[in-house]
PDB file of C-alpha atoms in Angstrom:
ATOM      1  CA  MET A1280     163.418  93.337 102.229  1.00  0.00           C
ATOM      2  CA  ALA A1281     161.492  94.365 105.323  1.00  0.00           C
ATOM      3  CA  GLN A1282     161.047  91.660 107.909  1.00  0.00           C
ATOM      4  CA  TYR A1283     157.399  90.619 108.104  1.00  0.00           C
ATOM      5  CA  PRO A1284     155.932  87.242 109.053  1.00  0.00           C
ATOM      6  CA  ASN A1285     155.160  84.585 106.421  1.00  0.00           C
ATOM      7  CA  SER A1286     151.502  84.307 107.467  1.00  0.00           C
ATOM      8  CA  PHE A1287     148.843  86.731 108.660  1.00  0.00           C
ATOM      9  CA  ASP A1288     145.592  86.311 110.568  1.00  0.00           C
ATOM     10  CA  ARG A1289     142.451  88.420 110.169  1.00  0.00           C
ATOM     11  CA  GLU A1290     143.559  90.991 112.747  1.00  0.00           C
ATOM     12  CA  ASP A1291     146.827  91.477 110.832  1.00  0.00           C
ATOM     13  CA  LEU A1292     144.858  92.005 107.608  1.00  0.00           C
ATOM     14  CA  LEU A1293     142.648  94.566 109.343  1.00  0.00           C
ATOM     15  CA  LYS A1294     145.798  96.390 110.520  1.00  0.00           C
ATOM     16  CA  CYS A1295     146.891  96.492 106.892  1.00  0.00           C
ATOM     17  CA  ALA A1296     143.486  97.911 105.910  1.00  0.00           C
ATOM     18  CA  ARG A1297     143.939 100.694 108.494  1.00  0.00           C
ATOM     19  CA  GLY A1298     147.413 101.493 107.132  1.00  0.00           C
ATOM     20  CA  GLU A1299     149.159 100.196 110.260  1.00  0.00           C
ATOM     21  CA  LEU A1300     151.066  97.236 108.803  1.00  0.00           C
ATOM     22  CA  PHE A1301     153.246  98.716 106.058  1.00  0.00           C
ATOM     23  CA  GLY A1302     152.973 102.332 107.209  1.00  0.00           C
ATOM     24  CA  PRO A1303     151.163 105.407 105.912  1.00  0.00           C
ATOM     25  CA  GLY A1304     151.150 105.833 102.142  1.00  0.00           C
ATOM     26  CA  ASN A1305     152.075 102.204 101.471  1.00  0.00           C
ATOM     27  CA  ALA A1306     150.202  99.070 100.359  1.00  0.00           C
ATOM     28  CA  GLN A1307     146.856  98.811 102.082  1.00  0.00           C
ATOM     29  CA  LEU A1308     144.050  96.265 101.886  1.00  0.00           C
ATOM     30  CA  PRO A1309     140.408  97.371 101.760  1.00  0.00           C
ATOM     31  CA  GLU A1310     138.289  97.099 104.876  1.00  0.00           C
ATOM     32  CA  PRO A1311     135.353  94.711 105.162  1.00  0.00           C
ATOM     33  CA  PRO A1312     133.125  94.047 103.399  1.00  0.00           C
ATOM     34  CA  MET A1313     135.528  94.469 100.440  1.00  0.00           C
ATOM     35  CA  LEU A1314     138.360  92.599 102.186  1.00  0.00           C
ATOM     36  CA  MET A1315     138.201  89.309 100.297  1.00  0.00           C
ATOM     37  CA  MET A1316     140.305  87.075 102.556  1.00  0.00           C
ATOM     38  CA  ASP A1317     140.395  86.049 106.211  1.00  0.00           C
ATOM     39  CA  ARG A1318     144.014  84.946 106.438  1.00  0.00           C
ATOM     40  CA  ILE A1319     147.220  84.592 104.460  1.00  0.00           C
ATOM     41  CA  THR A1320     148.764  81.192 105.078  1.00  0.00           C
ATOM     42  CA  GLU A1321     151.911  81.555 102.925  1.00  0.00           C
ATOM     43  CA  ILE A1322     153.801  84.417 101.318  1.00  0.00           C
ATOM     44  CA  SER A1323     157.236  84.624  99.725  1.00  0.00           C
ATOM     45  CA  GLU A1324     159.387  86.705  97.401  1.00  0.00           C
ATOM     46  CA  ASP A1325     161.090  83.716  95.778  1.00  0.00           C
ATOM     47  CA  GLY A1326     158.583  80.859  95.910  1.00  0.00           C
ATOM     48  CA  GLY A1327     155.956  79.753  93.448  1.00  0.00           C
ATOM     49  CA  LYS A1328     156.208  78.074  90.077  1.00  0.00           C
ATOM     50  CA  HIS A1329     158.431  80.822  88.623  1.00  0.00           C
ATOM     51  CA  GLY A1330     160.535  81.501  91.737  1.00  0.00           C
ATOM     52  CA  LYS A1331     159.386  85.164  91.758  1.00  0.00           C
ATOM     53  CA  GLY A1332     157.109  84.988  94.802  1.00  0.00           C
ATOM     54  CA  HIS A1333     153.719  83.657  95.784  1.00  0.00           C
ATOM     55  CA  VAL A1334     150.780  84.101  98.149  1.00  0.00           C
ATOM     56  CA  VAL A1335     148.237  81.584  99.465  1.00  0.00           C
ATOM     57  CA  ALA A1336     145.192  82.922 101.310  1.00  0.00           C
ATOM     58  CA  GLU A1337     141.812  81.740 102.524  1.00  0.00           C
ATOM     59  CA  PHE A1338     138.345  83.279 102.724  1.00  0.00           C
ATOM     60  CA  ASP A1339     135.626  81.657 104.839  1.00  0.00           C
ATOM     61  CA  ILE A1340     132.286  81.452 103.032  1.00  0.00           C
ATOM     62  CA  THR A1341     129.106  81.793 105.076  1.00  0.00           C
ATOM     63  CA  PRO A1342     125.521  82.118 103.804  1.00  0.00           C
ATOM     64  CA  ASP A1343     125.183  85.579 105.395  1.00  0.00           C
ATOM     65  CA  LEU A1344     127.913  87.267 103.294  1.00  0.00           C
ATOM     66  CA  TRP A1345     126.646  90.611 101.967  1.00  0.00           C
ATOM     67  CA  PHE A1346     126.801  89.797  98.253  1.00  0.00           C
ATOM     68  CA  PHE A1347     124.580  86.701  98.404  1.00  0.00           C
ATOM     69  CA  ASP A1348     121.487  88.820  99.180  1.00  0.00           C
ATOM     70  CA  CYS A1349     121.936  91.221  96.275  1.00  0.00           C
ATOM     71  CA  HIS A1350     123.670  89.304  93.481  1.00  0.00           C
ATOM     72  CA  PHE A1351     120.911  87.514  91.592  1.00  0.00           C
ATOM     73  CA  PRO A1352     118.169  87.421  94.267  1.00  0.00           C
ATOM     74  CA  GLY A1353     116.748  83.918  94.450  1.00  0.00           C
ATOM     75  CA  ASN A1354     119.908  82.532  92.819  1.00  0.00           C
ATOM     76  CA  PRO A1355     122.689  83.722  95.145  1.00  0.00           C
ATOM     77  CA  ILE A1356     126.266  83.523  93.878  1.00  0.00           C
ATOM     78  CA  MET A1357     129.439  85.435  94.650  1.00  0.00           C
ATOM     79  CA  PRO A1358     130.224  87.917  91.871  1.00  0.00           C
ATOM     80  CA  GLY A1359     133.246  86.719  89.910  1.00  0.00           C
ATOM     81  CA  CYS A1360     134.720  90.224  90.035  1.00  0.00           C
ATOM     82  CA  LEU A1361     135.123  89.844  93.818  1.00  0.00           C
ATOM     83  CA  GLY A1362     137.287  86.751  93.333  1.00  0.00           C
ATOM     84  CA  LEU A1363     139.417  88.693  90.861  1.00  0.00           C
ATOM     85  CA  ASP A1364     139.627  91.594  93.296  1.00  0.00           C
ATOM     86  CA  GLY A1365     140.812  89.221  96.020  1.00  0.00           C
ATOM     87  CA  LEU A1366     143.633  88.087  93.738  1.00  0.00           C
ATOM     88  CA  TRP A1367     144.575  91.704  92.994  1.00  0.00           C
ATOM     89  CA  GLN A1368     144.465  92.518  96.725  1.00  0.00           C
ATOM     90  CA  LEU A1369     146.923  89.712  97.440  1.00  0.00           C
ATOM     91  CA  THR A1370     149.216  90.742  94.591  1.00  0.00           C
ATOM     92  CA  GLY A1371     149.484  94.261  96.016  1.00  0.00           C
ATOM     93  CA  PHE A1372     149.865  92.914  99.552  1.00  0.00           C
ATOM     94  CA  ASN A1373     152.890  90.876  98.441  1.00  0.00           C
ATOM     95  CA  LEU A1374     154.578  93.995  97.049  1.00  0.00           C
ATOM     96  CA  GLY A1375     154.043  95.833 100.347  1.00  0.00           C
ATOM     97  CA  TRP A1376     155.217  92.768 102.270  1.00  0.00           C
ATOM     98  CA  ARG A1377     158.475  92.951 100.320  1.00  0.00           C
ATOM     99  CA  GLY A1378     158.979  96.385 101.879  1.00  0.00           C
ATOM    100  CA  TRP A1379     158.434  98.242  98.617  1.00  0.00           C
ATOM    101  CA  PRO A1380     156.872 101.700  99.155  1.00  0.00           C
ATOM    102  CA  GLY A1381     153.749 103.097  97.540  1.00  0.00           C
ATOM    103  CA  ARG A1382     150.031 102.453  97.330  1.00  0.00           C
ATOM    104  CA  GLY A1383     148.809  99.506  95.291  1.00  0.00           C
ATOM    105  CA  MET A1384     146.645  99.883  92.218  1.00  0.00           C
ATOM    106  CA  ALA A1385     145.362  97.169  89.904  1.00  0.00           C
ATOM    107  CA  VAL A1386     146.222  98.152  86.341  1.00  0.00           C
ATOM    108  CA  GLY A1387     145.358  95.128  84.249  1.00  0.00           C
ATOM    109  CA  VAL A1388     144.634  91.495  83.743  1.00  0.00           C
ATOM    110  CA  GLY A1389     145.294  89.187  80.825  1.00  0.00           C
ATOM    111  CA  GLU A1390     142.679  86.452  80.767  1.00  0.00           C
ATOM    112  CA  VAL A1391     139.976  85.531  83.280  1.00  0.00           C
ATOM    113  CA  LYS A1392     138.281  82.124  83.129  1.00  0.00           C
ATOM    114  CA  LEU A1393     135.226  81.573  85.322  1.00  0.00           C
ATOM    115  CA  LYS A1394     134.875  77.812  85.710  1.00  0.00           C
ATOM    116  CA  GLY A1395     132.311  77.555  88.474  1.00  0.00           C
ATOM    117  CA  MET A1396     130.269  79.459  91.025  1.00  0.00           C
ATOM    118  CA  VAL A1397     130.579  80.252  94.679  1.00  0.00           C
ATOM    119  CA  ARG A1398     127.221  79.596  96.304  1.00  0.00           C
ATOM    120  CA  PRO A1399     126.271  80.005  99.977  1.00  0.00           C
ATOM    121  CA  ASP A1400     126.790  76.298 100.672  1.00  0.00           C
ATOM    122  CA  ARG A1401     130.544  76.551  99.977  1.00  0.00           C
ATOM    123  CA  LYS A1402     132.826  76.627 102.998  1.00  0.00           C
ATOM    124  CA  MET A1403     136.112  78.182 101.908  1.00  0.00           C
ATOM    125  CA  LEU A1404     137.888  79.878  99.031  1.00  0.00           C
ATOM    126  CA  THR A1405     141.621  79.391  98.632  1.00  0.00           C
ATOM    127  CA  TYR A1406     143.558  81.927  96.607  1.00  0.00           C
ATOM    128  CA  TYR A1407     146.849  81.080  94.915  1.00  0.00           C
ATOM    129  CA  VAL A1408     148.913  83.940  93.477  1.00  0.00           C
ATOM    130  CA  ASP A1409     152.074  83.037  91.560  1.00  0.00           C
ATOM    131  CA  PHE A1410     154.303  85.914  90.449  1.00  0.00           C
ATOM    132  CA  THR A1411     155.824  85.865  86.989  1.00  0.00           C
ATOM    133  CA  LYS A1412     157.516  89.239  87.512  1.00  0.00           C
ATOM    134  CA  ALA A1413     158.191  91.494  90.490  1.00  0.00           C
ATOM    135  CA  MET A1414     160.279  94.568  89.885  1.00  0.00           C
ATOM    136  CA  GLN A1415     161.272  97.771  91.579  1.00  0.00           C
ATOM    137  CA  THR A1416     163.120 100.483  89.680  1.00  0.00           C
ATOM    138  CA  ARG A1417     163.476 104.232  90.204  1.00  0.00           C
ATOM    139  CA  ARG A1418     160.380 104.786  88.096  1.00  0.00           C
ATOM    140  CA  LEU A1419     158.227 101.692  88.521  1.00  0.00           C
ATOM    141  CA  THR A1420     157.267  99.142  91.135  1.00  0.00           C
ATOM    142  CA  MET A1421     155.118  96.384  89.673  1.00  0.00           C
ATOM    143  CA  GLY A1422     154.023  92.822  90.185  1.00  0.00           C
ATOM    144  CA  VAL A1423     152.671  90.553  87.470  1.00  0.00           C
ATOM    145  CA  ALA A1424     151.087  87.291  88.574  1.00  0.00           C
ATOM    146  CA  ASN A1425     148.800  84.439  87.644  1.00  0.00           C
ATOM    147  CA  GLY A1426     146.103  83.331  90.030  1.00  0.00           C
ATOM    148  CA  ILE A1427     143.758  80.508  90.842  1.00  0.00           C
ATOM    149  CA  VAL A1428     140.784  80.543  93.188  1.00  0.00           C
ATOM    150  CA  GLU A1429     139.445  77.260  94.511  1.00  0.00           C
ATOM    151  CA  ALA A1430     136.150  76.745  96.331  1.00  0.00           C
ATOM    152  CA  ASP A1431     136.370  73.727  98.619  1.00  0.00           C
ATOM    153  CA  GLY A1432     139.180  72.345  96.435  1.00  0.00           C
ATOM    154  CA  GLU A1433     137.440  72.910  93.068  1.00  0.00           C
ATOM    155  CA  VAL A1434     138.990  75.443  90.673  1.00  0.00           C
ATOM    156  CA  ILE A1435     136.488  78.280  90.224  1.00  0.00           C
ATOM    157  CA  TYR A1436     138.582  81.075  88.647  1.00  0.00           C
ATOM    158  CA  GLU A1437     141.834  81.132  86.683  1.00  0.00           C
ATOM    159  CA  VAL A1438     143.531  84.427  85.916  1.00  0.00           C
ATOM    160  CA  THR A1439     146.676  85.267  83.952  1.00  0.00           C
ATOM    161  CA  ASP A1440     148.845  88.368  83.890  1.00  0.00           C
ATOM    162  CA  MET A1441     147.331  90.355  86.756  1.00  0.00           C
ATOM    163  CA  LYS A1442     149.220  93.616  87.042  1.00  0.00           C
ATOM    164  CA  VAL A1443     149.524  95.724  90.180  1.00  0.00           C
ATOM    165  CA  VAL A1444     151.715  98.798  90.533  1.00  0.00           C
ATOM    166  CA  LEU A1445     152.760 100.724  93.616  1.00  0.00           C
ATOM    167  CA  SER A1446     152.758 104.482  93.277  1.00  0.00           C
ATOM    168  CA  GLU A1447     153.575 107.316  95.637  1.00  0.00           C
ATOM    169  CA  ALA A1448     150.497 108.845  97.235  1.00  0.00           C
TER     170      ALA A1448
END
């Protein structure tokens, strides 16, 4: 495994978005406004409920976020698909953090449960990604994980069987 820190601040995440963290052609986060986290507070290859790796990240919510103005004008909420995308982003980030080469691509999800809404008065989302499988073979590099997103401690989204693969550019 490559030697990377176990936490990352916003500047580190922006380096990843520019392709500077894991190197050209490897896992890369999107740039703002599609970057759906501000920091990663924990990451591992052997932690989590299943001992296959985990990620914990946070996203600061402010009323001026771009999606509040356009998603249901007059009834602003964060689109649920952005919470799912944040979970996928973190799943791919973990694979790159492990030192595994290739660009990340979301390829599936089992079940998504939307249990609440993220409105402009929320303060912070916390993402929890728990790997059930992480594998690298000659032909396939893939992570499969479950995820939870909390808004100020309340579960908002639950996701099972997210799948992200790394492929050569």
